[in-house]
mmCIF file of N, CA and C in Angstrom:
data_model
loop_
_atom_site.group_PDB
_atom_site.id
_atom_site.type_symbol
_atom_site.label_atom_id
_atom_site.label_comp_id
_atom_site.label_asym_id
_atom_site.label_seq_id
_atom_site.Cartn_x
_atom_site.Cartn_y
_atom_site.Cartn_z
ATOM 1 N N MET A 10 54.094 80.575 125.727
ATOM 2 C CA MET A 10 55.120 81.026 126.699
ATOM 3 C C MET A 10 56.131 79.935 126.978
ATOM 4 N N GLU A 11 55.633 78.699 126.951
ATOM 5 C CA GLU A 11 56.524 77.568 127.216
ATOM 6 C C GLU A 11 57.587 77.434 126.087
ATOM 7 N N ASN A 12 57.164 77.698 124.853
ATOM 8 C CA ASN A 12 58.111 77.640 123.740
ATOM 9 C C ASN A 12 59.214 78.677 123.870
ATOM 10 N N LEU A 13 58.867 79.855 124.401
ATOM 11 C CA LEU A 13 59.858 80.900 124.587
ATOM 12 C C LEU A 13 60.885 80.521 125.631
ATOM 13 N N ASN A 14 60.444 79.860 126.717
ATOM 14 C CA ASN A 14 61.341 79.425 127.769
ATOM 15 C C ASN A 14 62.294 78.355 127.222
ATOM 16 N N ILE A 15 61.755 77.431 126.423
ATOM 17 C CA ILE A 15 62.595 76.387 125.836
ATOM 18 C C ILE A 15 63.618 77.015 124.848
ATOM 19 N N ALA A 16 63.168 77.989 124.097
ATOM 20 C CA ALA A 16 64.069 78.653 123.133
ATOM 21 C C ALA A 16 65.191 79.374 123.878
ATOM 22 N N LEU A 17 64.873 80.088 124.943
ATOM 23 C CA LEU A 17 65.874 80.788 125.705
ATOM 24 C C LEU A 17 66.854 79.836 126.357
ATOM 25 N N LEU A 18 66.336 78.720 126.907
ATOM 26 C CA LEU A 18 67.203 77.733 127.508
ATOM 27 C C LEU A 18 68.131 77.089 126.470
ATOM 28 N N LEU A 19 67.607 76.778 125.294
ATOM 29 C CA LEU A 19 68.416 76.257 124.226
ATOM 30 C C LEU A 19 69.465 77.223 123.783
ATOM 31 N N MET A 20 69.128 78.493 123.701
ATOM 32 C CA MET A 20 70.075 79.520 123.301
ATOM 33 C C MET A 20 71.224 79.627 124.345
ATOM 34 N N ILE A 21 70.874 79.606 125.589
ATOM 35 C CA ILE A 21 71.898 79.771 126.665
ATOM 36 C C ILE A 21 72.815 78.551 126.653
ATOM 37 N N VAL A 22 72.216 77.362 126.513
ATOM 38 C CA VAL A 22 73.043 76.142 126.519
ATOM 39 C C VAL A 22 73.951 76.141 125.308
ATOM 40 N N GLY A 23 73.456 76.555 124.131
ATOM 41 C CA GLY A 23 74.269 76.601 122.910
ATOM 42 C C GLY A 23 75.369 77.624 123.058
ATOM 43 N N MET A 24 75.113 78.804 123.561
ATOM 44 C CA MET A 24 76.141 79.818 123.736
ATOM 45 C C MET A 24 77.192 79.392 124.722
ATOM 46 N N ALA A 25 76.754 78.753 125.811
ATOM 47 C CA ALA A 25 77.733 78.270 126.819
ATOM 48 C C ALA A 25 78.595 77.162 126.226
ATOM 49 N N THR A 26 78.024 76.312 125.416
ATOM 50 C CA THR A 26 78.792 75.232 124.791
ATOM 51 C C THR A 26 79.856 75.810 123.827
ATOM 52 N N VAL A 27 79.440 76.780 122.999
ATOM 53 C CA VAL A 27 80.400 77.409 122.100
ATOM 54 C C VAL A 27 81.497 78.120 122.873
ATOM 55 N N PHE A 28 81.167 78.814 123.934
ATOM 56 C CA PHE A 28 82.156 79.480 124.753
ATOM 57 C C PHE A 28 83.128 78.507 125.371
ATOM 58 N N ALA A 29 82.612 77.384 125.885
ATOM 59 C CA ALA A 29 83.487 76.384 126.478
ATOM 60 C C ALA A 29 84.439 75.788 125.408
ATOM 61 N N ILE A 30 83.910 75.477 124.249
ATOM 62 C CA ILE A 30 84.731 74.908 123.204
ATOM 63 C C ILE A 30 85.843 75.893 122.747
ATOM 64 N N LEU A 31 85.449 77.175 122.641
ATOM 65 C CA LEU A 31 86.465 78.190 122.280
ATOM 66 C C LEU A 31 87.561 78.287 123.351
ATOM 67 N N LEU A 32 87.200 78.215 124.596
ATOM 68 C CA LEU A 32 88.177 78.240 125.668
ATOM 69 C C LEU A 32 89.117 77.016 125.568
ATOM 70 N N ILE A 33 88.546 75.857 125.281
ATOM 71 C CA ILE A 33 89.383 74.655 125.111
ATOM 72 C C ILE A 33 90.345 74.841 123.974
ATOM 73 N N VAL A 34 89.846 75.353 122.850
ATOM 74 C CA VAL A 34 90.726 75.556 121.674
ATOM 75 C C VAL A 34 91.853 76.531 122.006
ATOM 76 N N ILE A 35 91.525 77.622 122.701
ATOM 77 C CA ILE A 35 92.545 78.632 123.053
ATOM 78 C C ILE A 35 93.620 78.008 123.929
ATOM 79 N N TYR A 36 93.214 77.275 124.991
ATOM 80 C CA TYR A 36 94.210 76.723 125.900
ATOM 81 C C TYR A 36 95.022 75.552 125.294
ATOM 82 N N LEU A 37 94.346 74.776 124.443
ATOM 83 C CA LEU A 37 95.101 73.730 123.742
ATOM 84 C C LEU A 37 96.120 74.353 122.747
ATOM 85 N N GLY A 38 95.755 75.444 122.125
ATOM 86 C CA GLY A 38 96.697 76.150 121.254
ATOM 87 C C GLY A 38 97.873 76.694 122.006
ATOM 88 N N LYS A 39 97.595 77.301 123.152
ATOM 89 C CA LYS A 39 98.705 77.839 123.994
ATOM 90 C C LYS A 39 99.606 76.707 124.458
ATOM 91 N N GLY A 40 99.004 75.607 124.853
ATOM 92 C CA GLY A 40 99.795 74.457 125.298
ATOM 93 C C GLY A 40 100.647 73.895 124.201
ATOM 94 N N LEU A 41 100.082 73.800 122.997
ATOM 95 C CA LEU A 41 100.827 73.288 121.853
ATOM 96 C C LEU A 41 102.003 74.216 121.518
ATOM 97 N N ILE A 42 101.767 75.516 121.564
ATOM 98 C CA ILE A 42 102.834 76.458 121.294
ATOM 99 C C ILE A 42 103.982 76.307 122.310
ATOM 100 N N ALA A 43 103.593 76.207 123.610
ATOM 101 C CA ALA A 43 104.605 76.035 124.673
ATOM 102 C C ALA A 43 105.369 74.735 124.481
ATOM 103 N N LEU A 44 104.642 73.646 124.102
ATOM 104 C CA LEU A 44 105.296 72.363 123.911
ATOM 105 C C LEU A 44 106.287 72.397 122.737
ATOM 106 N N VAL A 45 105.879 73.004 121.621
ATOM 107 C CA VAL A 45 106.741 73.095 120.484
ATOM 108 C C VAL A 45 107.965 73.962 120.766
ATOM 109 N N ASN A 46 107.751 75.081 121.461
ATOM 110 C CA ASN A 46 108.872 75.989 121.802
ATOM 111 C C ASN A 46 109.852 75.272 122.776
ATOM 112 N N LYS A 47 109.361 74.374 123.614
ATOM 113 C CA LYS A 47 110.204 73.712 124.588
ATOM 114 C C LYS A 47 111.050 72.639 123.891
ATOM 115 N N TYR A 48 110.450 71.829 123.028
ATOM 116 C CA TYR A 48 111.183 70.714 122.462
ATOM 117 C C TYR A 48 111.759 70.952 121.076
ATOM 118 N N ALA A 49 111.309 71.975 120.406
ATOM 119 C CA ALA A 49 111.860 72.283 119.057
ATOM 120 C C ALA A 49 112.008 73.782 118.948
ATOM 121 N N PRO A 50 112.947 74.374 119.695
ATOM 122 C CA PRO A 50 113.101 75.845 119.650
ATOM 123 C C PRO A 50 113.604 76.279 118.298
ATOM 124 N N GLU A 51 113.308 77.505 117.979
ATOM 125 C CA GLU A 51 113.728 78.076 116.707
ATOM 126 C C GLU A 51 115.235 78.260 116.705
ATOM 127 N N GLU A 52 115.855 77.829 115.633
ATOM 128 C CA GLU A 52 117.303 77.955 115.510
ATOM 129 C C GLU A 52 117.667 79.420 115.252
ATOM 130 N N ALA A 53 118.696 79.890 115.937
ATOM 131 C CA ALA A 53 119.111 81.270 115.733
ATOM 132 C C ALA A 53 119.874 81.400 114.412
ATOM 133 N N ALA A 54 119.445 82.353 113.614
ATOM 134 C CA ALA A 54 120.130 82.573 112.341
ATOM 135 C C ALA A 54 121.422 83.352 112.569
ATOM 136 N N PRO A 55 122.486 82.990 111.878
ATOM 137 C CA PRO A 55 123.728 83.733 112.080
ATOM 138 C C PRO A 55 123.561 85.205 111.644
ATOM 139 N N ALA A 56 124.002 86.095 112.468
ATOM 140 C CA ALA A 56 123.889 87.520 112.163
ATOM 141 C C ALA A 56 124.927 87.922 111.124
ATOM 142 N N LYS A 57 124.478 88.697 110.167
ATOM 143 C CA LYS A 57 125.419 89.194 109.142
ATOM 144 C C LYS A 57 126.151 90.408 109.691
ATOM 145 N N GLN A 58 127.440 90.365 109.568
ATOM 146 C CA GLN A 58 128.273 91.453 110.081
ATOM 147 C C GLN A 58 128.627 92.381 108.904
ATOM 148 N N ALA A 59 128.011 93.540 108.893
ATOM 149 C CA ALA A 59 128.300 94.539 107.886
ATOM 150 C C ALA A 59 129.029 95.699 108.552
ATOM 151 N N ALA A 60 130.087 96.162 107.952
ATOM 152 C CA ALA A 60 130.867 97.242 108.561
ATOM 153 C C ALA A 60 130.044 98.515 108.683
ATOM 154 N N ASN A 61 129.409 98.906 107.604
ATOM 155 C CA ASN A 61 128.563 100.118 107.636
ATOM 156 C C ASN A 61 127.427 99.889 106.675
ATOM 157 N N ALA A 62 126.258 99.577 107.224
ATOM 158 C CA ALA A 62 125.142 99.217 106.359
ATOM 159 C C ALA A 62 124.602 100.430 105.624
ATOM 160 N N SER A 63 124.688 101.601 106.230
ATOM 161 C CA SER A 63 124.152 102.793 105.550
ATOM 162 C C SER A 63 125.036 103.246 104.382
ATOM 163 N N ALA A 64 126.333 102.754 104.352
ATOM 164 C CA ALA A 64 127.204 103.084 103.214
ATOM 165 C C ALA A 64 126.749 102.451 101.926
ATOM 166 N N ALA A 65 125.967 101.348 102.037
ATOM 167 C CA ALA A 65 125.489 100.641 100.845
ATOM 168 C C ALA A 65 124.358 101.389 100.183
ATOM 169 N N VAL A 66 123.719 102.327 100.892
ATOM 170 C CA VAL A 66 122.613 103.103 100.347
ATOM 171 C C VAL A 66 123.196 104.392 99.757
ATOM 172 N N PRO A 67 122.972 104.657 98.462
ATOM 173 C CA PRO A 67 123.451 105.898 97.847
ATOM 174 C C PRO A 67 122.884 107.143 98.530
ATOM 175 N N GLY A 68 123.619 108.235 98.431
ATOM 176 C CA GLY A 68 123.221 109.466 99.121
ATOM 177 C C GLY A 68 121.888 110.050 98.610
ATOM 178 N N ASN A 69 121.610 109.929 97.295
ATOM 179 C CA ASN A 69 120.373 110.507 96.829
ATOM 180 C C ASN A 69 119.173 109.714 97.283
ATOM 181 N N ILE A 70 119.330 108.377 97.428
ATOM 182 C CA ILE A 70 118.226 107.532 97.947
ATOM 183 C C ILE A 70 118.028 107.810 99.417
ATOM 184 N N MET A 71 119.136 107.979 100.136
ATOM 185 C CA MET A 71 119.038 108.277 101.572
ATOM 186 C C MET A 71 118.306 109.616 101.767
ATOM 187 N N ALA A 72 118.642 110.588 100.901
ATOM 188 C CA ALA A 72 117.967 111.900 101.037
ATOM 189 C C ALA A 72 116.468 111.798 100.735
ATOM 190 N N ALA A 73 116.123 110.950 99.743
ATOM 191 C CA ALA A 73 114.702 110.754 99.423
ATOM 192 C C ALA A 73 113.940 110.064 100.577
ATOM 193 N N ILE A 74 114.582 109.084 101.179
ATOM 194 C CA ILE A 74 113.990 108.416 102.323
ATOM 195 C C ILE A 74 113.795 109.386 103.458
ATOM 196 N N SER A 75 114.804 110.169 103.758
ATOM 197 C CA SER A 75 114.721 111.132 104.833
ATOM 198 C C SER A 75 113.650 112.150 104.597
ATOM 199 N N ALA A 76 113.534 112.617 103.347
ATOM 200 C CA ALA A 76 112.500 113.605 103.014
ATOM 201 C C ALA A 76 111.117 113.009 103.142
ATOM 202 N N ALA A 77 110.951 111.748 102.750
ATOM 203 C CA ALA A 77 109.641 111.117 102.856
ATOM 204 C C ALA A 77 109.242 110.915 104.313
ATOM 205 N N VAL A 78 110.196 110.555 105.152
ATOM 206 C CA VAL A 78 109.906 110.355 106.593
ATOM 207 C C VAL A 78 109.562 111.708 107.210
ATOM 208 N N THR A 79 110.235 112.738 106.846
ATOM 209 C CA THR A 79 109.965 114.083 107.354
ATOM 210 C C THR A 79 108.555 114.544 106.965
ATOM 211 N N VAL A 80 108.145 114.258 105.729
ATOM 212 C CA VAL A 80 106.827 114.667 105.285
ATOM 213 C C VAL A 80 105.752 113.866 106.004
ATOM 214 N N VAL A 81 105.915 112.544 106.056
ATOM 215 C CA VAL A 81 104.927 111.687 106.674
ATOM 216 C C VAL A 81 104.787 111.967 108.157
ATOM 217 N N THR A 82 105.853 112.195 108.861
ATOM 218 C CA THR A 82 105.811 112.391 110.311
ATOM 219 C C THR A 82 105.717 113.867 110.669
ATOM 220 N N GLN A 83 105.547 114.709 109.682
ATOM 221 C CA GLN A 83 105.449 116.150 109.870
ATOM 222 C C GLN A 83 106.614 116.719 110.675
ATOM 223 N N GLY A 84 107.811 116.274 110.394
ATOM 224 C CA GLY A 84 109.034 116.774 111.008
ATOM 225 C C GLY A 84 109.367 116.147 112.340
ATOM 226 N N LYS A 85 108.538 115.263 112.839
ATOM 227 C CA LYS A 85 108.793 114.671 114.145
ATOM 228 C C LYS A 85 109.651 113.396 114.087
ATOM 229 N N GLY A 86 109.725 112.810 112.885
ATOM 230 C CA GLY A 86 110.481 111.538 112.756
ATOM 231 C C GLY A 86 111.876 111.768 112.231
ATOM 232 N N LYS A 87 112.738 110.790 112.432
ATOM 233 C CA LYS A 87 114.086 110.893 111.980
ATOM 234 C C LYS A 87 114.587 109.532 111.532
ATOM 235 N N VAL A 88 115.337 109.454 110.453
ATOM 236 C CA VAL A 88 115.868 108.192 109.972
ATOM 237 C C VAL A 88 117.172 107.910 110.744
ATOM 238 N N ALA A 89 117.176 106.787 111.481
ATOM 239 C CA ALA A 89 118.389 106.427 112.262
ATOM 240 C C ALA A 89 119.254 105.449 111.510
ATOM 241 N N LYS A 90 118.607 104.514 110.747
ATOM 242 C CA LYS A 90 119.383 103.484 110.104
ATOM 243 C C LYS A 90 118.577 102.928 108.914
ATOM 244 N N VAL A 91 119.249 102.664 107.818
ATOM 245 C CA VAL A 91 118.652 102.081 106.646
ATOM 246 C C VAL A 91 119.429 100.832 106.298
ATOM 247 N N GLU A 92 118.689 99.714 106.230
ATOM 248 C CA GLU A 92 119.317 98.445 105.906
ATOM 249 C C GLU A 92 118.644 97.813 104.690
ATOM 250 N N LYS A 93 119.412 97.161 103.901
ATOM 251 C CA LYS A 93 118.870 96.391 102.785
ATOM 252 C C LYS A 93 118.538 95.002 103.274
ATOM 253 N N LEU A 94 117.314 94.568 103.026
ATOM 254 C CA LEU A 94 116.904 93.223 103.496
ATOM 255 C C LEU A 94 117.160 92.202 102.445
#
């Protein structure tokens, strides 16, 4: 019976230690992300100005995309904009 008590105590201490270390890792990660975002923010990429992005897509391809969206969404979806990446 004494061995069972020692095993349970060891299990509880081990699980608590792992939980504490995971919490430390999570909060250090959040802190690192906040620090990096504060001192080295992401540079904004210049936006490309296209007069009409959908004009670059041929009509037959646009029709195929619209038909695929209609089939997949069972008529509930609609194509609002198609851009080439």
